[in-house]
Amino acid sequence: MRSTDRPSDAGTDPLDGASATRARIRDAAVLRFARDGFTVGLRQIAEDAGVTAPLIVHYFGSKDGLRAACDTHVLAMIREAKGKALVPNDTNALLMSLASVEESAPLVGYALRSLQAGGRLARDFVDQFAADAEVYIAEAVAAGEMRPSRDEKARARYLTVQGLGALLLDVTLNPPAEPTDLLAMIDGYMQRMALPTVEIFTDGLLTNRRMLDAYLLYVGDPPPGGDGSETPQS
Amino acid sequence: MRSTDRPSDAGTDPLDGASATRARIRDAAVLRFARDGFTVGLRQIAEDAGVTAPLIVHYFGSKDGLRAACDTHVLAMIREAKGKALVPNDTNALLMSLASVEESAPLVGYALRSLQAGGRLARDFVDQFAADAEVYIAEAVAAGEMRPSRDEKARARYLTVQGLGALLLDVTLNPPAEPTDLLAMIDGYMQRMALPTVEIFTDGLLTNRRMLDAYLLYVGDPPPGGDGSETPQS
DNA sequence: CGCCCCGTTGAACGCGCGTTTAGTCTTTGA
DNA sequence: TCAAAGACTAAACGCGCGTTCAACGGGGCG
């Protein structure tokens, strides 16, 4: 049934002859994984791509191979898109500007699924964002816009994990029906969180330095790393 | 094989005769779900509980019924344990003091799995924590320890979602091998995050009020709720 | 022409899943 | 004492999964 219509009907594809099918399968998989999670069956992905399940195995070896290919592709695409994005101050703002490109919205959905599931891509993804945040924060500190921290690396990671984790949790609690709604979801999330974020970032939360002083007294100089064995109150 | 040894060998169980089996299955399920996630098979849970899979269906109707029973039980247990916990200031500190009870550590693991998967329990869980945070924050504000917010409800939810989401993401990225390690995991997480948290809570992040003023100028008074249609920068 | 190559398919395999069925024990109570 | 009730199990069913197998068809090439 599907074997007669050639992939040439997808007119925008540059490569028509050889293994554009491979890319078509990969793209369909990214979309499906983003939409339904990683438990979706190969047959469903195959149907989306207009092929059959064994062909996916033929190209990618196994379902895990397909996942790995998707991971690599998504990470590369996001890495590339991040270079293009102007003023990627905030993690969430970046994700949103990324999701609003409409073409790369599935990438964001896939990345969120990946964060939800864990694994290598998730770790790379967070590490990459934390590293980016670190240089951005360093610039802001140098420009006198942000206060310096006693442990810049830890603060960059803190802000990244907090931002990504909160977004992930919010998306998990209010899952969008369609990946198209993901943009609206992230947008609504940012609207709800904007005021508390800016408030705390501007004035802080506490009225005195007791907690900070107690913590600084409790541990030594922070940058050296894991020295204290017990846990202070946060 | 298992049919000969009675459940009486689990000497600590108060109810020995009737349907202590039901509770035993439920507890085994909570532990297994916490350990391996919700994709684990009924047969595995049955083996842990020393019964067979059909008996689980006999007692709980279906696997979803078992999940619902676990959800209800875990939510009730955590609710109860929260009442006992003294000074439950921080969400994470509360979770940690809860996890350190050793007996209720699986409950925390199950709750985290549930947050990861979404669903009703996850929503109730977050809502409950946000509500608790709101009253605690109100007390701190009244005591002059915390600054007031222009939208207390939003800030309470913000802090809750940030805290839980960050913890969830961290656990997902560095999954503990055993639920026993969960305590060490949360402990390590808090150590890594403690300094940035206290720093930002004390002094804030920004050096000037430009962002806050721009936001306040952009929207009207916040408490009324969804009025602005576009998204300001966060 | 005849050959091979290779993209692609339909059919099937084995597995583990949740669930159903039928039945065997053990307890209980009229 | 005998039957009803309930706890519990072994076996099996149907399903969907990822994967394997054998084969078909058409294009390039000797």
Short mmCIF file of C-alpha atoms (C1' of nucleotides) in Angstrom, two decimals:
data_model
loop_
_atom_site.label_atom_id
_atom_site.label_comp_id
_atom_site.label_asym_id
_atom_site.label_seq_id
_atom_site.Cartn_x
_atom_site.Cartn_y
_atom_site.Cartn_z
CA MET A 1 0.00 0.00 0.00
CA ARG A 2 2.72 2.39 1.00
CA SER A 3 5.33 0.81 -1.17
CA THR A 4 4.09 2.45 -4.35
CA ASP A 5 4.26 6.14 -3.44
CA ARG A 6 7.89 7.09 -3.41
CA PRO A 7 9.42 9.42 -0.80
CA SER A 8 9.59 12.00 -3.59
CA ASP A 9 6.13 13.21 -2.55
CA ALA A 10 7.84 14.89 0.41
CA GLY A 11 9.03 17.52 -1.95
CA THR A 12 11.08 19.56 0.47
CA ASP A 13 13.54 16.78 1.18
CA PRO A 14 16.88 17.52 -0.41
CA LEU A 15 18.10 13.95 -0.71
CA ASP A 16 15.55 11.95 -2.53
CA GLY A 17 17.29 8.85 -3.76
CA ALA A 18 19.53 7.10 -1.34
CA SER A 19 18.87 7.03 2.37
CA ALA A 20 16.60 9.95 2.86
CA THR A 21 14.43 7.20 4.24
CA ARG A 22 16.80 6.91 7.15
CA ALA A 23 16.39 10.59 7.95
CA ARG A 24 12.63 10.32 7.48
CA ILE A 25 12.46 7.48 9.96
CA ARG A 26 14.66 9.37 12.39
CA ASP A 27 12.50 12.48 12.21
CA ALA A 28 9.31 10.50 12.62
CA ALA A 29 10.83 8.77 15.63
CA VAL A 30 11.80 12.06 17.26
CA LEU A 31 8.28 13.33 16.79
CA ARG A 32 6.66 10.15 18.09
CA PHE A 33 9.00 9.85 21.05
CA ALA A 34 8.30 13.47 21.94
CA ARG A 35 4.58 12.92 21.62
CA ASP A 36 4.10 9.55 23.30
CA GLY A 37 7.28 8.80 25.20
CA PHE A 38 9.86 6.12 24.65
CA THR A 39 7.51 3.22 25.21
CA VAL A 40 5.88 3.75 21.82
CA GLY A 41 6.16 0.76 19.51
CA LEU A 42 8.36 0.47 16.45
CA ARG A 43 5.32 -0.29 14.31
CA GLN A 44 3.78 3.06 15.20
CA ILE A 45 6.95 4.92 14.24
CA ALA A 46 7.17 2.86 11.08
CA GLU A 47 3.63 3.80 10.13
CA ASP A 48 4.39 7.48 10.70
CA ALA A 49 7.42 7.23 8.44
CA GLY A 50 5.52 5.27 5.80
CA VAL A 51 7.64 2.15 6.17
CA THR A 52 7.50 -1.11 8.10
CA ALA A 53 9.08 -2.05 11.39
CA PRO A 54 11.80 -4.36 10.09
CA LEU A 55 13.19 -1.58 7.95
CA ILE A 56 13.86 0.47 11.07
CA VAL A 57 15.85 -2.41 12.49
CA HIS A 58 17.59 -2.72 9.13
CA TYR A 59 18.76 0.89 9.32
CA PHE A 60 19.38 1.34 13.02
CA GLY A 61 20.11 -2.17 14.23
CA SER A 62 17.61 -2.08 17.04
CA LYS A 63 15.22 0.19 18.87
CA ASP A 64 18.04 1.27 21.13
CA GLY A 65 20.07 2.13 18.05
CA LEU A 66 17.20 4.31 16.87
CA ARG A 67 17.09 6.03 20.25
CA ALA A 68 20.81 6.63 20.14
CA ALA A 69 20.53 8.11 16.65
CA CYS A 70 17.71 10.36 17.82
CA ASP A 71 19.71 11.41 20.85
CA THR A 72 22.72 12.35 18.77
CA HIS A 73 20.62 14.18 16.24
CA VAL A 74 18.63 16.15 18.79
CA LEU A 75 21.68 17.11 20.78
CA ALA A 76 23.41 18.32 17.62
CA MET A 77 20.39 20.27 16.43
CA ILE A 78 19.90 21.98 19.76
CA ARG A 79 23.58 22.75 20.01
CA GLU A 80 23.40 24.33 16.58
CA ALA A 81 20.18 26.23 17.28
CA LYS A 82 21.64 27.58 20.48
CA GLY A 83 24.41 29.21 18.51
CA LYS A 84 21.86 30.99 16.38
CA ALA A 85 19.64 32.14 19.22
CA LEU A 86 20.40 35.72 20.15
CA VAL A 87 20.74 36.59 23.81
CA PRO A 88 20.18 33.16 25.31
CA ASN A 89 20.16 34.57 28.83
CA ASP A 90 17.85 32.24 30.57
CA THR A 91 17.56 28.53 30.16
CA ASN A 92 13.81 28.59 29.89
CA ALA A 93 13.77 31.60 27.63
CA LEU A 94 16.17 29.78 25.37
CA LEU A 95 14.05 26.68 25.31
CA MET A 96 11.04 28.77 24.54
CA SER A 97 12.63 30.66 21.71
CA LEU A 98 13.74 27.30 20.46
CA ALA A 99 10.29 25.81 20.73
CA SER A 100 8.76 28.76 18.95
CA VAL A 101 10.67 28.00 15.78
CA GLU A 102 7.93 25.44 15.20
CA GLU A 103 10.30 23.33 13.22
CA SER A 104 12.44 22.55 16.23
CA ALA A 105 9.59 22.28 18.71
CA PRO A 106 9.74 18.48 18.54
CA LEU A 107 13.39 18.72 19.50
CA VAL A 108 12.46 20.43 22.73
CA GLY A 109 9.75 17.90 23.38
CA TYR A 110 12.18 15.08 22.79
CA ALA A 111 14.75 16.69 25.06
CA LEU A 112 12.19 17.01 27.84
CA ARG A 113 11.22 13.37 27.43
CA SER A 114 14.85 12.52 27.65
CA LEU A 115 15.30 14.51 30.83
CA GLN A 116 12.32 12.66 32.21
CA ALA A 117 13.81 9.28 31.37
CA GLY A 118 17.43 9.96 32.30
CA GLY A 119 20.31 8.47 30.41
CA ARG A 120 23.30 9.80 28.55
CA LEU A 121 21.58 12.50 26.48
CA ALA A 122 19.92 13.88 29.57
CA ARG A 123 23.23 14.19 31.35
CA ASP A 124 24.95 15.77 28.35
CA PHE A 125 22.04 18.10 27.91
CA VAL A 126 22.15 19.37 31.47
CA ASP A 127 25.93 19.60 31.47
CA GLN A 128 25.86 21.62 28.29
CA PHE A 129 23.26 24.00 29.63
CA ALA A 130 25.10 24.37 32.91
CA ALA A 131 28.34 25.17 31.09
CA ASP A 132 26.58 27.77 28.95
CA ALA A 133 24.95 29.25 32.02
CA GLU A 134 28.35 29.53 33.67
CA VAL A 135 29.84 31.69 30.92
CA TYR A 136 26.71 33.78 30.68
CA ILE A 137 26.70 34.37 34.41
CA ALA A 138 30.39 35.19 34.36
CA GLU A 139 29.71 37.85 31.73
CA ALA A 140 26.85 39.28 33.75
CA VAL A 141 29.01 39.37 36.87
CA ALA A 142 31.81 41.09 34.96
CA ALA A 143 29.30 43.63 33.67
CA GLY A 144 28.19 44.34 37.22
CA GLU A 145 24.68 43.05 36.57
CA MET A 146 24.91 40.00 38.79
CA ARG A 147 26.38 39.50 42.22
CA PRO A 148 29.43 37.27 42.40
CA SER A 149 29.08 33.91 44.09
CA ARG A 150 31.42 32.08 46.41
CA ASP A 151 31.17 29.10 44.06
CA GLU A 152 30.31 30.16 40.54
CA LYS A 153 30.23 26.64 39.15
CA ALA A 154 27.86 25.42 41.81
CA ARG A 155 25.58 28.41 41.32
CA ALA A 156 25.46 27.93 37.57
CA ARG A 157 24.53 24.31 38.00
CA TYR A 158 22.03 25.18 40.69
CA LEU A 159 20.26 27.67 38.46
CA THR A 160 20.27 25.26 35.54
CA VAL A 161 18.98 22.27 37.45
CA GLN A 162 16.36 24.36 39.21
CA GLY A 163 15.12 25.89 35.97
CA LEU A 164 15.11 22.71 33.93
CA GLY A 165 13.78 20.60 36.76
CA ALA A 166 10.92 22.94 37.51
CA LEU A 167 9.97 23.14 33.85
CA LEU A 168 10.17 19.38 33.54
CA LEU A 169 7.98 18.85 36.57
CA ASP A 170 5.46 21.38 35.34
CA VAL A 171 5.27 19.73 31.95
CA THR A 172 4.90 16.32 33.58
CA LEU A 173 2.05 17.53 35.76
CA ASN A 174 0.26 19.30 32.92
CA PRO A 175 1.17 17.32 29.83
CA PRO A 176 0.27 18.99 26.55
CA ALA A 177 -2.00 17.00 24.29
CA GLU A 178 -0.02 17.88 21.19
CA PRO A 179 3.62 18.84 20.85
CA THR A 180 2.27 21.98 19.25
CA ASP A 181 0.86 22.92 22.62
CA LEU A 182 4.28 22.64 24.15
CA LEU A 183 5.00 26.23 23.24
CA ALA A 184 1.85 27.44 24.92
CA MET A 185 2.69 25.25 27.90
CA ILE A 186 6.16 26.69 28.35
CA ASP A 187 4.77 30.15 27.80
CA GLY A 188 2.13 29.70 30.48
CA TYR A 189 4.68 28.23 32.83
CA MET A 190 6.95 31.24 32.40
CA GLN A 191 4.10 33.63 32.98
CA ARG A 192 3.20 31.92 36.22
CA MET A 193 6.78 31.80 37.40
CA ALA A 194 7.99 35.16 36.16
CA LEU A 195 7.06 37.29 39.15
CA PRO A 196 8.43 35.05 41.89
CA THR A 197 11.59 34.52 39.89
CA VAL A 198 12.29 38.18 39.37
CA GLU A 199 11.35 39.02 42.94
CA ILE A 200 13.72 36.50 44.45
CA PHE A 201 16.47 37.25 41.99
CA THR A 202 16.23 40.94 42.82
CA ASP A 203 15.71 41.04 46.57
CA GLY A 204 16.27 37.51 47.77
CA LEU A 205 13.94 35.70 50.08
CA LEU A 206 15.27 36.23 53.57
CA THR A 207 15.48 39.45 55.56
CA ASN A 208 18.68 38.68 57.41
CA ARG A 209 22.01 36.93 56.90
CA ARG A 210 21.70 34.47 59.73
CA MET A 211 21.30 31.42 57.57
CA LEU A 212 24.13 32.37 55.26
CA ASP A 213 26.47 33.19 58.10
CA ALA A 214 25.58 29.97 59.86
CA TYR A 215 26.33 28.00 56.73
CA LEU A 216 29.60 29.79 56.05
CA LEU A 217 30.64 29.19 59.60
CA TYR A 218 29.67 25.57 59.31
CA VAL A 219 31.76 24.72 56.28
CA GLY A 220 35.13 26.07 55.25
CA ASP A 221 35.77 27.91 52.03
CA PRO A 222 33.31 26.41 49.56
CA PRO A 223 35.22 26.19 46.24
CA PRO A 224 37.55 23.29 47.22
CA GLY A 225 34.51 21.06 47.18
CA GLY A 226 33.26 18.13 49.28
CA ASP A 227 34.67 18.73 52.69
CA GLY A 228 31.80 18.90 55.12
CA SER A 229 30.24 15.58 55.91
CA GLU A 230 26.97 16.71 57.36
CA THR A 231 24.15 18.70 55.89
CA PRO A 232 23.29 22.25 56.83
CA GLN A 233 19.80 23.55 56.65
CA SER A 234 18.83 25.01 53.31
CA MET B 1 6.47 -24.21 47.24
CA ARG B 2 5.43 -20.98 48.78
CA SER B 3 1.97 -22.21 49.62
CA THR B 4 3.12 -24.22 52.61
CA ASP B 5 4.85 -21.56 54.71
CA ARG B 6 2.21 -19.38 56.14
CA PRO B 7 2.52 -15.59 56.36
CA SER B 8 2.93 -16.10 60.09
CA ASP B 9 6.70 -16.30 59.59
CA ALA B 10 6.65 -12.54 59.11
CA GLY B 11 6.38 -12.24 62.83
CA THR B 12 6.17 -8.49 63.09
CA ASP B 13 2.92 -8.24 61.19
CA PRO B 14 0.08 -7.36 63.50
CA LEU B 15 -2.68 -8.90 61.43
CA ASP B 16 -1.84 -12.45 60.69
CA GLY B 17 -5.02 -14.11 59.72
CA ALA B 18 -7.24 -12.32 57.31
CA SER B 19 -5.94 -10.04 54.63
CA ALA B 20 -2.57 -9.06 55.90
CA THR B 21 -1.62 -10.51 52.55
CA ARG B 22 -3.20 -7.53 50.92
CA ALA B 23 -1.01 -5.16 52.89
CA ARG B 24 2.02 -7.31 52.21
CA ILE B 25 1.37 -7.16 48.49
CA ARG B 26 0.84 -3.41 48.68
CA ASP B 27 4.08 -2.84 50.57
CA ALA B 28 6.03 -5.06 48.21
CA ALA B 29 4.55 -3.15 45.29
CA VAL B 30 5.52 0.22 46.74
CA LEU B 31 9.06 -1.02 47.22
CA ARG B 32 9.31 -2.54 43.75
CA PHE B 33 7.75 0.47 42.05
CA ALA B 34 10.18 2.73 43.89
CA ARG B 35 13.09 0.54 42.94
CA ASP B 36 12.34 -0.28 39.31
CA GLY B 37 9.65 2.10 38.18
CA PHE B 38 6.07 1.43 37.17
CA THR B 39 6.93 -0.78 34.24
CA VAL B 40 7.86 -3.65 36.54
CA GLY B 41 5.78 -6.77 36.01
CA LEU B 42 3.12 -8.11 38.30
CA ARG B 43 4.96 -11.41 38.54
CA GLN B 44 7.99 -9.68 40.04
CA ILE B 45 5.88 -7.95 42.65
CA ALA B 46 4.09 -11.20 43.34
CA GLU B 47 7.39 -13.00 43.90
CA ASP B 48 8.52 -10.26 46.29
CA ALA B 49 5.32 -10.66 48.26
CA GLY B 50 5.53 -14.44 48.20
CA VAL B 51 2.34 -14.89 46.20
CA THR B 52 1.37 -15.31 42.56
CA ALA B 53 0.29 -12.73 40.05
CA PRO B 54 -3.39 -13.66 39.83
CA LEU B 55 -3.78 -13.10 43.54
CA ILE B 56 -2.80 -9.49 43.07
CA VAL B 57 -5.53 -9.13 40.50
CA HIS B 58 -7.87 -10.92 42.88
CA TYR B 59 -7.22 -8.32 45.58
CA PHE B 60 -6.78 -5.16 43.55
CA GLY B 61 -8.74 -5.84 40.38
CA SER B 62 -5.95 -4.91 38.04
CA LYS B 63 -2.47 -3.48 37.93
CA ASP B 64 -3.95 0.01 37.78
CA GLY B 65 -5.95 -0.83 40.87
CA LEU B 66 -2.75 -1.80 42.62
CA ARG B 67 -1.16 1.47 41.59
CA ALA B 68 -4.13 3.40 42.86
CA ALA B 69 -3.95 1.58 46.18
CA CYS B 70 -0.25 2.35 46.42
CA ASP B 71 -0.90 5.98 45.57
CA THR B 72 -3.53 6.33 48.26
CA HIS B 73 -1.39 4.57 50.83
CA VAL B 74 1.76 6.57 50.09
CA LEU B 75 -0.06 9.87 50.10
CA ALA B 76 -1.68 9.04 53.42
CA MET B 77 1.58 7.88 54.97
CA ILE B 78 3.46 10.97 53.86
CA ARG B 79 0.66 13.18 55.04
CA GLU B 80 0.82 11.52 58.41
CA ALA B 81 4.62 11.59 58.60
CA LYS B 82 4.60 15.27 57.75
CA GLY B 83 2.52 15.97 60.79
CA LYS B 84 5.11 14.26 62.99
CA ALA B 85 8.12 15.95 61.41
CA LEU B 86 9.27 18.84 63.53
CA VAL B 87 10.14 22.09 61.79
CA PRO B 88 9.34 21.07 58.22
CA ASN B 89 10.74 24.32 56.86
CA ASP B 90 12.05 23.28 53.53
CA THR B 91 10.55 20.85 51.07
CA ASN B 92 13.80 19.02 50.53
CA ALA B 93 14.71 19.01 54.17
CA LEU B 94 11.34 17.50 54.88
CA LEU B 95 11.79 14.83 52.25
CA MET B 96 15.17 14.05 53.65
CA SER B 97 14.06 13.80 57.23
CA LEU B 98 11.34 11.58 55.90
CA ALA B 99 13.73 9.41 53.93
CA SER B 100 16.00 9.06 56.90
CA VAL B 101 13.34 7.25 58.85
CA GLU B 102 14.44 4.19 56.88
CA GLU B 103 11.04 2.72 57.20
CA SER B 104 9.46 5.39 55.07
CA ALA B 105 12.32 5.75 52.62
CA PRO B 106 10.45 3.64 50.05
CA LEU B 107 7.59 6.09 50.34
CA VAL B 108 9.82 8.92 49.21
CA GLY B 109 11.20 6.80 46.39
CA TYR B 110 7.69 5.94 45.30
CA ALA B 111 6.65 9.57 45.45
CA LEU B 112 9.58 10.61 43.30
CA ARG B 113 8.72 7.90 40.76
CA SER B 114 5.21 9.23 40.78
CA LEU B 115 6.37 12.79 40.16
CA GLN B 116 8.42 11.43 37.30
CA ALA B 117 5.45 9.67 35.77
CA GLY B 118 2.80 12.32 36.38
CA GLY B 119 -0.76 11.45 37.20
CA ARG B 120 -3.14 12.19 40.01
CA LEU B 121 -0.89 11.40 42.96
CA ALA B 122 1.83 13.60 41.52
CA ARG B 123 -0.55 16.52 41.25
CA ASP B 124 -1.97 16.00 44.74
CA PHE B 125 1.53 15.63 46.09
CA VAL B 126 2.73 18.91 44.62
CA ASP B 127 -0.45 20.72 45.57
CA GLN B 128 -0.15 19.52 49.13
CA PHE B 129 3.46 20.58 49.39
CA ALA B 130 2.70 23.96 47.86
CA ALA B 131 -0.13 24.54 50.31
CA ASP B 132 2.10 23.62 53.21
CA ALA B 133 4.82 25.90 51.90
CA GLU B 134 2.33 28.73 51.70
CA VAL B 135 1.44 28.59 55.37
CA TYR B 136 5.03 28.14 56.41
CA ILE B 137 6.08 31.12 54.34
CA ALA B 138 3.24 33.18 55.72
CA GLU B 139 4.46 32.42 59.23
CA ALA B 140 8.02 33.38 58.31
CA VAL B 141 6.82 36.62 56.74
CA ALA B 142 4.77 37.43 59.82
CA ALA B 143 7.82 36.75 61.98
CA GLY B 144 9.84 39.16 59.88
CA GLU B 145 12.17 36.42 58.66
CA MET B 146 11.07 36.48 55.04
CA ARG B 147 10.30 39.31 52.72
CA PRO B 148 6.68 39.61 51.62
CA SER B 149 5.83 38.86 48.02
CA ARG B 150 3.46 40.58 45.64
CA ASP B 151 1.86 37.18 45.03
CA GLU B 152 2.35 34.84 47.96
CA LYS B 153 0.56 31.93 46.37
CA ALA B 154 2.62 32.11 43.22
CA ARG B 155 5.83 32.35 45.20
CA ALA B 156 4.94 29.36 47.36
CA ARG B 157 4.22 27.30 44.28
CA TYR B 158 7.35 28.57 42.60
CA LEU B 159 9.55 27.52 45.49
CA THR B 160 7.85 24.15 45.72
CA VAL B 161 8.04 23.33 42.04
CA GLN B 162 11.62 24.53 41.82
CA GLY B 163 12.69 22.50 44.81
CA LEU B 164 10.86 19.32 43.92
CA GLY B 165 11.66 19.61 40.22
CA ALA B 166 15.34 20.12 40.81
CA LEU B 167 15.51 17.20 43.19
CA LEU B 168 13.59 15.04 40.77
CA LEU B 169 15.88 15.93 37.91
CA ASP B 170 18.95 15.30 40.00
CA VAL B 171 17.68 11.89 41.06
CA THR B 172 16.80 11.07 37.47
CA LEU B 173 20.28 12.00 36.27
CA ASN B 174 22.04 10.13 39.07
CA PRO B 175 19.72 7.25 39.90
CA PRO B 176 20.58 5.42 43.11
CA ALA B 177 21.16 1.70 42.74
CA GLU B 178 19.19 0.87 45.81
CA PRO B 179 16.37 2.77 47.51
CA THR B 180 18.63 2.69 50.54
CA ASP B 181 21.02 4.95 48.68
CA LEU B 182 18.23 7.45 48.16
CA LEU B 183 19.01 9.05 51.47
CA ALA B 184 22.66 9.49 50.55
CA MET B 185 21.56 10.83 47.18
CA ILE B 186 19.27 13.48 48.61
CA ASP B 187 21.90 14.32 51.18
CA GLY B 188 24.57 14.82 48.51
CA TYR B 189 22.17 16.85 46.43
CA MET B 190 21.46 19.17 49.32
CA GLN B 191 25.13 19.59 50.05
CA ARG B 192 25.81 20.60 46.47
CA MET B 193 22.89 22.98 46.33
CA ALA B 194 23.09 24.43 49.83
CA LEU B 195 25.48 27.30 49.16
CA PRO B 196 23.84 28.67 46.00
CA THR B 197 20.44 28.36 47.62
CA VAL B 198 21.36 30.27 50.75
CA GLU B 199 23.31 32.84 48.76
CA ILE B 200 20.43 33.63 46.45
CA PHE B 201 17.84 33.49 49.20
CA THR B 202 19.89 35.97 51.21
CA ASP B 203 21.16 38.49 48.69
CA GLY B 204 19.35 37.71 45.48
CA LEU B 205 21.05 37.33 42.15
CA LEU B 206 20.85 40.70 40.47
CA THR B 207 22.51 43.95 41.47
CA ASN B 208 19.77 46.30 40.36
CA ARG B 209 16.00 46.47 40.14
CA ARG B 210 15.76 47.03 36.41
CA MET B 211 14.30 43.65 35.60
CA LEU B 212 11.78 43.77 38.43
CA ASP B 213 10.71 47.32 37.58
CA ALA B 214 10.40 46.44 33.92
CA TYR B 215 8.23 43.47 34.78
CA LEU B 216 6.04 45.41 37.19
CA LEU B 217 5.61 48.10 34.57
CA TYR B 218 4.75 45.49 32.02
CA VAL B 219 1.92 43.83 33.89
CA GLY B 220 -0.60 45.32 36.26
CA ASP B 221 -1.04 44.29 39.85
CA PRO B 222 -0.14 40.61 39.95
CA PRO B 223 -2.61 38.99 42.37
CA PRO B 224 -5.70 39.26 40.11
CA GLY B 225 -4.10 36.66 37.87
CA GLY B 226 -4.01 36.02 34.11
CA ASP B 227 -4.22 39.45 32.60
CA GLY B 228 -1.12 39.96 30.50
CA SER B 229 -1.14 38.05 27.27
CA GLU B 230 2.50 38.18 26.33
CA THR B 231 5.59 36.97 28.13
CA PRO B 232 8.16 39.18 29.71
CA GLN B 233 11.77 38.14 30.03
CA SER B 234 12.62 36.22 33.15
"C1'" DC C 1 20.23 -11.08 -21.37
"C1'" DG C 2 21.35 -12.51 -16.83
"C1'" DC C 3 23.24 -11.35 -12.57
"C1'" DC C 4 23.67 -9.30 -8.26
"C1'" DC C 5 22.66 -5.77 -5.12
"C1'" DC C 6 19.86 -3.65 -1.98
"C1'" DG C 7 15.75 -1.26 -0.36
"C1'" DT C 8 11.81 -3.14 1.28
"C1'" DT C 9 8.12 -6.23 2.69
"C1'" DG C 10 4.85 -9.95 4.85
"C1'" DA C 11 4.96 -13.51 7.86
"C1'" DA C 12 6.38 -15.47 11.76
"C1'" DC C 13 9.00 -16.33 16.20
"C1'" DG C 14 9.69 -16.02 21.05
"C1'" DC C 15 8.85 -13.44 24.94
"C1'" DG C 16 6.71 -11.15 28.72
"C1'" DC C 17 2.89 -8.74 29.76
"C1'" DG C 18 -1.94 -8.30 32.25
"C1'" DT C 19 -5.62 -11.03 32.79
"C1'" DT C 20 -9.02 -15.21 32.89
"C1'" DT C 21 -10.37 -19.76 34.09
"C1'" DA C 22 -10.82 -23.68 36.63
"C1'" DG C 23 -9.62 -25.91 40.30
"C1'" DT C 24 -7.48 -27.27 45.06
"C1'" DC C 25 -6.88 -26.57 49.55
"C1'" DT C 26 -8.33 -24.50 54.24
"C1'" DT C 27 -11.33 -22.29 57.19
"C1'" DT C 28 -15.91 -21.43 58.86
"C1'" DG C 29 -20.46 -21.68 60.45
"C1'" DA C 30 -25.38 -23.51 60.43
"C1'" DT D 1 -21.17 -33.15 59.49
"C1'" DC D 2 -21.49 -31.15 55.39
"C1'" DA D 3 -21.72 -27.41 52.46
"C1'" DA D 4 -20.62 -22.67 51.51
"C1'" DA D 5 -16.82 -19.26 51.36
"C1'" DG D 6 -12.68 -17.64 50.72
"C1'" DA D 7 -7.40 -17.83 50.00
"C1'" DC D 8 -4.55 -19.19 46.70
"C1'" DT D 9 -2.46 -21.46 42.60
"C1'" DA D 10 -1.27 -23.74 37.97
"C1'" DA D 11 -2.24 -23.31 33.45
"C1'" DA D 12 -3.41 -20.94 29.69
"C1'" DC D 13 -5.12 -17.06 26.66
"C1'" DG D 14 -4.53 -13.15 23.78
"C1'" DC D 15 -1.84 -9.34 22.85
"C1'" DG D 16 1.84 -6.39 21.50
"C1'" DC D 17 6.48 -6.07 21.72
"C1'" DG D 18 11.38 -6.22 19.37
"C1'" DT D 19 13.41 -8.94 16.24
"C1'" DT D 20 14.46 -12.57 12.48
"C1'" DC D 21 13.75 -14.79 8.10
"C1'" DA D 22 12.94 -15.59 3.43
"C1'" DA D 23 11.64 -13.54 -0.50
"C1'" DC D 24 10.21 -9.98 -4.01
"C1'" DG D 25 11.18 -6.27 -7.26
"C1'" DG D 26 13.60 -3.03 -9.81
"C1'" DG D 27 18.02 -0.62 -11.29
"C1'" DG D 28 22.95 -0.86 -12.53
"C1'" DC D 29 26.39 -3.54 -14.73
"C1'" DG D 30 29.11 -7.54 -16.77
#
